[in-house]
Short mmCIF file of C-alpha atoms in Angstrom, two decimals:
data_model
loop_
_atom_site.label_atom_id
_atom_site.label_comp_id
_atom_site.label_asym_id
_atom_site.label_seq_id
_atom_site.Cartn_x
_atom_site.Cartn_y
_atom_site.Cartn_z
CA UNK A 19 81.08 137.44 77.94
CA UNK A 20 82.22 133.77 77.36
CA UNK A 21 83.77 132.96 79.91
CA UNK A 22 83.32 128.77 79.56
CA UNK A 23 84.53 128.91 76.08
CA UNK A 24 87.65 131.17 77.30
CA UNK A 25 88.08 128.57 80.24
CA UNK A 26 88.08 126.00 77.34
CA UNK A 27 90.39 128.00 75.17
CA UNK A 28 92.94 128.42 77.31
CA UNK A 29 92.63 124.56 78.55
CA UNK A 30 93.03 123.58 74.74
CA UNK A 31 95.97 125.81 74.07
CA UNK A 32 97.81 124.46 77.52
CA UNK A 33 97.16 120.15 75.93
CA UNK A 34 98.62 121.79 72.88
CA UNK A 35 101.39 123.53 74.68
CA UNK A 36 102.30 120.08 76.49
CA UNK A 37 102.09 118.07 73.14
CA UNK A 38 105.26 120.76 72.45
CA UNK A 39 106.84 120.34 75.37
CA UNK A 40 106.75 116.36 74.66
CA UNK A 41 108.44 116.87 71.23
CA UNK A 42 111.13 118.92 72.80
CA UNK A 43 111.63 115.99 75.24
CA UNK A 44 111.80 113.13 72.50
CA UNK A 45 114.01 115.21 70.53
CA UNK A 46 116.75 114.32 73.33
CA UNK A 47 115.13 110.72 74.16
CA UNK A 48 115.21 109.42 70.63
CA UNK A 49 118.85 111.41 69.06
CA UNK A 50 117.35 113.41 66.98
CA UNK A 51 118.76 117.02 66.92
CA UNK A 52 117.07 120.17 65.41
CA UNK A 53 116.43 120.87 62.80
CA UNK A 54 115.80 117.58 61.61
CA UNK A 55 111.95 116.34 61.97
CA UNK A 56 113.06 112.60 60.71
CA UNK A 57 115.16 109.80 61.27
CA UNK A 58 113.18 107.90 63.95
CA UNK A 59 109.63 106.36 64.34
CA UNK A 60 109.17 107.21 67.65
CA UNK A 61 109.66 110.87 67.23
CA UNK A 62 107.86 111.07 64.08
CA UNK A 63 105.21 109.82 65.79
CA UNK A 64 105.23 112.85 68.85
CA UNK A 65 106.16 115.27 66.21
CA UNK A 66 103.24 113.71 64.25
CA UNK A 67 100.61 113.90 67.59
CA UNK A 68 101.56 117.76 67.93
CA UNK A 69 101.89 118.91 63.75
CA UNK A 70 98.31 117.02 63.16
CA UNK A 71 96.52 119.17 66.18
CA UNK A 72 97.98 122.16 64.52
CA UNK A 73 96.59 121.69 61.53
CA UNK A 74 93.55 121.41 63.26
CA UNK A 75 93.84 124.16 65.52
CA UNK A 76 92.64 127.01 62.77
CA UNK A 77 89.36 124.82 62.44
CA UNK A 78 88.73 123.55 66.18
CA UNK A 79 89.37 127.13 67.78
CA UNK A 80 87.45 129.90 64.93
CA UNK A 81 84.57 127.13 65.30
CA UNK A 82 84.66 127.03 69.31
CA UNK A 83 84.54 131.01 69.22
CA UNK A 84 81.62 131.30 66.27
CA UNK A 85 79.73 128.69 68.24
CA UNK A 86 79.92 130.20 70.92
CA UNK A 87 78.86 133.98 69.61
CA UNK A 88 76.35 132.27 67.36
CA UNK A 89 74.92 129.79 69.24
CA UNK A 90 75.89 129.19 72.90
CA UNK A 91 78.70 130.28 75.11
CA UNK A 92 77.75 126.34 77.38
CA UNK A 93 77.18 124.30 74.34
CA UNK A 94 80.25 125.87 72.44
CA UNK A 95 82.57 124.99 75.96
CA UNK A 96 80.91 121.55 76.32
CA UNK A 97 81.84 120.33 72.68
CA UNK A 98 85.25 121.86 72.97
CA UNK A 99 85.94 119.86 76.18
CA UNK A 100 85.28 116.84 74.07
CA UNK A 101 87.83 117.93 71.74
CA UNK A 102 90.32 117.97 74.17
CA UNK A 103 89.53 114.89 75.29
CA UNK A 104 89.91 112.94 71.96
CA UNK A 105 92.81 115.34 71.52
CA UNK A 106 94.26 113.57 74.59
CA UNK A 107 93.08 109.96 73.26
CA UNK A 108 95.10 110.63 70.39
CA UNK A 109 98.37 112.00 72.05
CA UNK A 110 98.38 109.03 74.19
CA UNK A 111 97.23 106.10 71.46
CA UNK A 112 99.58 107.29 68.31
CA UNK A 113 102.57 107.69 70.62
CA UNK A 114 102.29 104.41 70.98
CA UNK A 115 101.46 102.84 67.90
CA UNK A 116 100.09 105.42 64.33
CA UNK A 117 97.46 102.19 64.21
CA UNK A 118 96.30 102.78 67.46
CA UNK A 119 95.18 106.45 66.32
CA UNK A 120 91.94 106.56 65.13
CA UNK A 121 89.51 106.13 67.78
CA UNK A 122 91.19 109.93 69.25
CA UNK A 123 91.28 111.02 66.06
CA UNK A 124 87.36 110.36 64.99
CA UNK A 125 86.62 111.87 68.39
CA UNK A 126 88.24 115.59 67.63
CA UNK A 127 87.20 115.35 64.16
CA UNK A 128 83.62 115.04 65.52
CA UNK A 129 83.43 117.81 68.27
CA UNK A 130 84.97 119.92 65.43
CA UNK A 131 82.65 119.40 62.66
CA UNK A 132 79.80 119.67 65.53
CA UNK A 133 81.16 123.28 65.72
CA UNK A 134 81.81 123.88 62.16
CA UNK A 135 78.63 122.97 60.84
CA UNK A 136 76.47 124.20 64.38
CA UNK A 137 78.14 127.52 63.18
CA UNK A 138 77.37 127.55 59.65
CA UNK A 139 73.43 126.86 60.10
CA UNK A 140 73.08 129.65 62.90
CA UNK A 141 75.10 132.04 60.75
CA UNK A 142 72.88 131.32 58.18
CA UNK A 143 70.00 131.26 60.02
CA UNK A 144 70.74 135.09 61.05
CA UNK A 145 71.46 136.03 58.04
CA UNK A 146 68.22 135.29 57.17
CA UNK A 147 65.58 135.64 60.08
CA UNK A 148 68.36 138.26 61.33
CA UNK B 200 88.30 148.76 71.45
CA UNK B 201 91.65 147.03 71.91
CA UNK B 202 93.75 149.17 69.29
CA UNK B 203 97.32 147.99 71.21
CA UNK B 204 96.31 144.47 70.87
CA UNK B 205 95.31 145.08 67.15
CA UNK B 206 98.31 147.06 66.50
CA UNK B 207 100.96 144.49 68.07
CA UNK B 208 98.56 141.71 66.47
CA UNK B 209 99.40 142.94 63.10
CA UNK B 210 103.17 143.19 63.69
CA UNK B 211 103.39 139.82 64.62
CA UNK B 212 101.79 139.29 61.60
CA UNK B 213 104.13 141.28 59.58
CA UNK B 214 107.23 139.51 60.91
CA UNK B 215 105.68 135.92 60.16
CA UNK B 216 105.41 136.94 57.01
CA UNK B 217 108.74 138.07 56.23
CA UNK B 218 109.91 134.53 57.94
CA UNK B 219 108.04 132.94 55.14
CA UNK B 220 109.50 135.44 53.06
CA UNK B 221 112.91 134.02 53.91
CA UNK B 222 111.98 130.14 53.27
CA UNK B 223 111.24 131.76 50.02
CA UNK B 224 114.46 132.67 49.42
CA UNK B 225 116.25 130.21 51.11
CA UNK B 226 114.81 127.75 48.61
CA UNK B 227 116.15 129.28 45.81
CA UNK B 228 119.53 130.30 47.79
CA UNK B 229 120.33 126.83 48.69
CA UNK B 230 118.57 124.89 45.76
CA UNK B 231 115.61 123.23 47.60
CA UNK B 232 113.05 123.19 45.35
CA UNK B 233 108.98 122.59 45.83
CA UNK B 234 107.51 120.39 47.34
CA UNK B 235 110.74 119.24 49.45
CA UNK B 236 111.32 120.42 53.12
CA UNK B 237 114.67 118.72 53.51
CA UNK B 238 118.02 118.13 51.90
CA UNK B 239 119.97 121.22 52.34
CA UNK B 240 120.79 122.41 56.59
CA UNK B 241 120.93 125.84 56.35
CA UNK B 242 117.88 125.80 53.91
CA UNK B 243 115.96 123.25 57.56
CA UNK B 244 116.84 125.92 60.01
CA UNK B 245 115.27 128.27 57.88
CA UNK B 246 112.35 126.97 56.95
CA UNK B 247 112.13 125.39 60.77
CA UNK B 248 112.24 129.16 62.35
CA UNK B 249 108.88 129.64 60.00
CA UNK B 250 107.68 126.20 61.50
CA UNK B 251 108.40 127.03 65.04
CA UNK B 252 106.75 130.39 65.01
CA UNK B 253 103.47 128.86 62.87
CA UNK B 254 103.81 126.00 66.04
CA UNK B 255 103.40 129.04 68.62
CA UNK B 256 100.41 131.28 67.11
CA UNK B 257 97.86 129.16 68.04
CA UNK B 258 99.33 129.58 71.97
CA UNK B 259 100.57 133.59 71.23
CA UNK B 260 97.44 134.92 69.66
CA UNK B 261 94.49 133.72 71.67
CA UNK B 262 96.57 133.82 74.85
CA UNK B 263 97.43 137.66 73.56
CA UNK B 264 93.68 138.39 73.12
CA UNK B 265 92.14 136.86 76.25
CA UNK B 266 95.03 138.70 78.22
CA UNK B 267 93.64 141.64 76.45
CA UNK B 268 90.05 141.33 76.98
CA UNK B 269 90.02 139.85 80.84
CA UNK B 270 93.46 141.89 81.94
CA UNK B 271 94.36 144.88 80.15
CA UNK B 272 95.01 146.08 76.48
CA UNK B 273 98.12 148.25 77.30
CA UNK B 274 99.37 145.60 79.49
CA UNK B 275 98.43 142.52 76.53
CA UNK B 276 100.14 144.56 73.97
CA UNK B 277 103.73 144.86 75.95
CA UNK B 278 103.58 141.41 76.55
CA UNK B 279 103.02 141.00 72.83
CA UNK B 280 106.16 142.85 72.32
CA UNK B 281 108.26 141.11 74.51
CA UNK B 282 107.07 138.04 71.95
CA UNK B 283 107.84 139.59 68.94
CA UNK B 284 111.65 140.83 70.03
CA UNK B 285 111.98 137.01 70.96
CA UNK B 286 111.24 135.87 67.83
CA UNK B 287 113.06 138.13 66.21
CA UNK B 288 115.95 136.96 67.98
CA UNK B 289 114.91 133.49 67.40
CA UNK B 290 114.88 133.63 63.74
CA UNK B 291 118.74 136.04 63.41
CA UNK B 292 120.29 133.27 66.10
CA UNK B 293 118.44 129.94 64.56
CA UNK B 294 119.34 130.63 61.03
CA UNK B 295 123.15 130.98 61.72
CA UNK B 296 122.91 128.22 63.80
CA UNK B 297 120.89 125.55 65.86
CA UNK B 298 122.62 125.48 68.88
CA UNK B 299 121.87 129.28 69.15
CA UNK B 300 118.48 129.59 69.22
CA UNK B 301 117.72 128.98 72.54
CA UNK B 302 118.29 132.64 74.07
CA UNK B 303 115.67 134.12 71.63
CA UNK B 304 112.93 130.74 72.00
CA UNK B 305 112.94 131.50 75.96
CA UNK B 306 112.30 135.00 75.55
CA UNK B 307 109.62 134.44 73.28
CA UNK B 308 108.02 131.53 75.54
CA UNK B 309 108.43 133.39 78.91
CA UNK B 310 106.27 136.02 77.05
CA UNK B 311 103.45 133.49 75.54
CA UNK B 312 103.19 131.71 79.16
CA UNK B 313 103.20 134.80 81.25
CA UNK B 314 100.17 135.78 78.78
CA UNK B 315 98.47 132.46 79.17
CA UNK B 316 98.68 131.72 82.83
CA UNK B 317 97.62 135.45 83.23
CA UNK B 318 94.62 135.13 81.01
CA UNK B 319 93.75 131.64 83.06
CA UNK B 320 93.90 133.03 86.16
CA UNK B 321 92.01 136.27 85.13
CA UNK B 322 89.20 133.53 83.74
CA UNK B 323 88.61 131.75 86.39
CA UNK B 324 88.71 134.87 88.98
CA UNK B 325 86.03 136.55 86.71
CA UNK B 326 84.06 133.38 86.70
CA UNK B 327 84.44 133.15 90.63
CA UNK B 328 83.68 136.56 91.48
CA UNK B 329 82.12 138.14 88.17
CA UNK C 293 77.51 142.01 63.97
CA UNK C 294 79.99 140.49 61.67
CA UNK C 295 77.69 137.89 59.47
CA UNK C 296 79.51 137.97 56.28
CA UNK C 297 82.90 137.63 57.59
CA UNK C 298 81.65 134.63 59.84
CA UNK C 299 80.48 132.79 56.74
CA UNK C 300 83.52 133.64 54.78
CA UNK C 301 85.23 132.58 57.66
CA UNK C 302 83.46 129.28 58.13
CA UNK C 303 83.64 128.53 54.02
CA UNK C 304 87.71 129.37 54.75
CA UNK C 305 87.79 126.39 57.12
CA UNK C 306 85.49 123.85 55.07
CA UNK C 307 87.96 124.61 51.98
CA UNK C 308 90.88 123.90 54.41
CA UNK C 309 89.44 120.95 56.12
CA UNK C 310 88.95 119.52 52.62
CA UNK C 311 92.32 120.14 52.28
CA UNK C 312 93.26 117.62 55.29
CA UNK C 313 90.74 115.21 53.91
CA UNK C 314 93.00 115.10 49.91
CA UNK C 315 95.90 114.40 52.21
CA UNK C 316 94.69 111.54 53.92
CA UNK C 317 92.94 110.23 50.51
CA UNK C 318 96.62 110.49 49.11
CA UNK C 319 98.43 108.62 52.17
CA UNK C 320 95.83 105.69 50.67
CA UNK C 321 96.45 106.16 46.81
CA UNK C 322 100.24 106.89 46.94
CA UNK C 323 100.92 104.38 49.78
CA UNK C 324 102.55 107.09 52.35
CA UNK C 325 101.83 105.31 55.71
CA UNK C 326 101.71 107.89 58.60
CA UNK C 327 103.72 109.03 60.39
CA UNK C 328 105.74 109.54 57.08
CA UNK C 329 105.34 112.69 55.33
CA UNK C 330 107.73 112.49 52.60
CA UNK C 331 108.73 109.51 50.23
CA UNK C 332 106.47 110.42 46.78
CA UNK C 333 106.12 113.72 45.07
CA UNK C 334 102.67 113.22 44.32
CA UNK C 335 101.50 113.06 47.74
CA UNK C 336 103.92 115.40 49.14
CA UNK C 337 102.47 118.01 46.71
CA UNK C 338 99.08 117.35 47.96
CA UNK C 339 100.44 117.42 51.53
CA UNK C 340 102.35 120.64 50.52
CA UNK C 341 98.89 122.42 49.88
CA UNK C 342 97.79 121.83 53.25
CA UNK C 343 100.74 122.50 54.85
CA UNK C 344 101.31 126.03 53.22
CA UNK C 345 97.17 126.97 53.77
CA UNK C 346 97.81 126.01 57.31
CA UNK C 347 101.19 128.35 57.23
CA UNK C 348 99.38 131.74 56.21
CA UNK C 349 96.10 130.43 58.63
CA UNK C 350 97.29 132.46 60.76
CA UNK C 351 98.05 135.80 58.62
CA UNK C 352 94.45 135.64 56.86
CA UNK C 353 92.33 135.00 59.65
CA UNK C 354 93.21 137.45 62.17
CA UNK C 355 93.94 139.54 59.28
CA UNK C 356 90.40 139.22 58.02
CA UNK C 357 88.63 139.41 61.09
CA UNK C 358 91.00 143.46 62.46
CA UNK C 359 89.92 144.60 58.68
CA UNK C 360 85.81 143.54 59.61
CA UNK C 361 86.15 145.08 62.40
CA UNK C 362 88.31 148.16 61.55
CA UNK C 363 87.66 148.90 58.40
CA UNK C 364 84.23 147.21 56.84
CA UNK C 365 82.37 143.18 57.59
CA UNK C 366 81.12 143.47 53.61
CA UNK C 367 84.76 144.31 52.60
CA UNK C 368 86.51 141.84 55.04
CA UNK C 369 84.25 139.11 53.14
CA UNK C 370 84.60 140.31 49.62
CA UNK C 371 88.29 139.99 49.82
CA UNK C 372 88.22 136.93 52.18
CA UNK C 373 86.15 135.17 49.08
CA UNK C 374 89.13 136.21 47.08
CA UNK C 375 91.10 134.59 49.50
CA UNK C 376 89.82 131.61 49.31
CA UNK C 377 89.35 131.45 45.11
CA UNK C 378 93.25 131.65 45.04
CA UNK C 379 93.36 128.53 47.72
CA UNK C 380 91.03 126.54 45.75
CA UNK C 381 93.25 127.83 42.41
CA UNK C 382 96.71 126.53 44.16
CA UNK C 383 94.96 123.62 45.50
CA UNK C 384 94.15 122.39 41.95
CA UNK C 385 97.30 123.26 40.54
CA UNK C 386 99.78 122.79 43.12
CA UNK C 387 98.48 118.68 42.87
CA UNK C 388 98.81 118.52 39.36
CA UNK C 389 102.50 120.19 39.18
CA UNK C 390 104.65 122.34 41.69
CA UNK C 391 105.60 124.73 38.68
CA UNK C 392 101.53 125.18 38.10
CA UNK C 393 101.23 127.05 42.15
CA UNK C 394 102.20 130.09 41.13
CA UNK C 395 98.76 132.06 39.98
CA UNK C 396 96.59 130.58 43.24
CA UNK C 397 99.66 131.23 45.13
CA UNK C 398 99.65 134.91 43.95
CA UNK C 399 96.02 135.54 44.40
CA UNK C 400 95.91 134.52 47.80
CA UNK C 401 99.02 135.96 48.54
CA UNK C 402 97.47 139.88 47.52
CA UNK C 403 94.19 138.87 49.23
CA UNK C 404 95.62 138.21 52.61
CA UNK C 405 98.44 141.64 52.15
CA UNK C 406 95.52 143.68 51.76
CA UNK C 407 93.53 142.81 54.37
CA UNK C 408 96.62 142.99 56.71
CA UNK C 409 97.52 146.01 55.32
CA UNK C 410 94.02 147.50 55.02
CA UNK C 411 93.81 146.82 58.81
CA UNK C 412 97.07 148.43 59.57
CA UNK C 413 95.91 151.71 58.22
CA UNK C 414 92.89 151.64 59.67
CA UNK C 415 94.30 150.94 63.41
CA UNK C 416 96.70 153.69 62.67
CA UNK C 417 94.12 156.05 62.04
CA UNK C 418 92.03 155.05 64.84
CA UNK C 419 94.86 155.17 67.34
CA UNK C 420 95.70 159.00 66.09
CA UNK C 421 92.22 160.41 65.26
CA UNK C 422 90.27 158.03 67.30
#
């Protein structure tokens, strides 16, 4: 079982979950009434904070689970908790100001690739000293 | 083997799909064409009930399948349908109009959090007293 | 085991990731400061052929993973390679014109039906003659 990475998972999916719930919010705040996703900064900027961890959600979480089949349920959980945390950097910062988004940003995009490539090499690895 | 799971996973599946299906249409219905997203309101509430469901598989389909594997598959798999009548409603109600989509989001929410804070719970009591 | 369908799975994600990489390239070349998403054609193509990989994400994926396990890992891959020929076909084409998506479009399209399909049957037939 993998029960860290689940832990992790589900911790992931409930940031993501909020990032909705603040959209939802700001959509009232700001004026600007489904379905339009334009029309102020502000809210382009939550909308922005929850659309750009979706489109990283189909790499961070297949990545997280081959990790943690191919490599280690612990290591998998530990890099995924950093995710969350630049995921969280980033919510915070770019709400703010879109400049103020990178240093969140670099952090995700690093526990992810950690996962992506970690996964590829022990995949590979099996398939060949399987 | 988690054949409800699979099964209902699969549906859900289908009626994605057939919501981006509808943008397809809906583009050349109301004369949006590719790349825009905007510019036409009944062609938005379309294309944002595709949008809103592609914002909520991320939450409904690992929540779904940790449900499944640390509660029950029977139990998962009702859940699952629950979600699926919801968003069925969601995308009838939303595409007639905005204001109505609200009875058919809840339903389809209630079901992704009732299978999220279950599979949390069921986590962290494994991890406790596994 | 599921090697094949792992790799396929992690090659999947690297194409997509490059995907998210040609958008941000673009914000640079076209001048489309975030959080803007619209405003030239040229990048909102390129944006488009993220945005519509990320959209059927979550079809091919769990898609590919209920026909590896269902039906065949070898299979699952051989078609999942198909998969993602078609996105590297659209992703070409769809940047140099939106009338030029359709063949990668189609491709893709078939790939990701018959896996979904593929692993319909085969749950069916499980569920019955299991």
């Amino acid at each position: 079982m993998y029960h860290f990475t689940a832990l992790v998972t589900v911790l992931a999916l409930m940031l993501y979950f909020y990032m909705a719930v603040r959209v939802s919010q700001a959509r009232g705040k700001f004026g600007v009434k489904a379905p339009a996703i334009t029309g102020n900064a502000d809210f382009e900027r939550i909308f922005r904070v929850q659309m750009n961890t979706l489109e990283w959600m189909p790499i961070f979480l297949p990545a997280l689970w081959l990790f943690a089949i191919y490599v280690s349920d612990a290591i998998a959980a530990l890099i995924g908790l950093v995710w969350i945390v630049g995921r969280a950097m980033y919510m915070v910062s770019y709400a703010q100001a879109a400049a103020k988004r990178g240093p969140g940003f670099g952090v995700q995009a690093l526990a992810a690739s950690a996962l992506l490539v970690g996964a590829l090499v022990a995949i590979l690895w099996r398939m060949l000293h399987g």
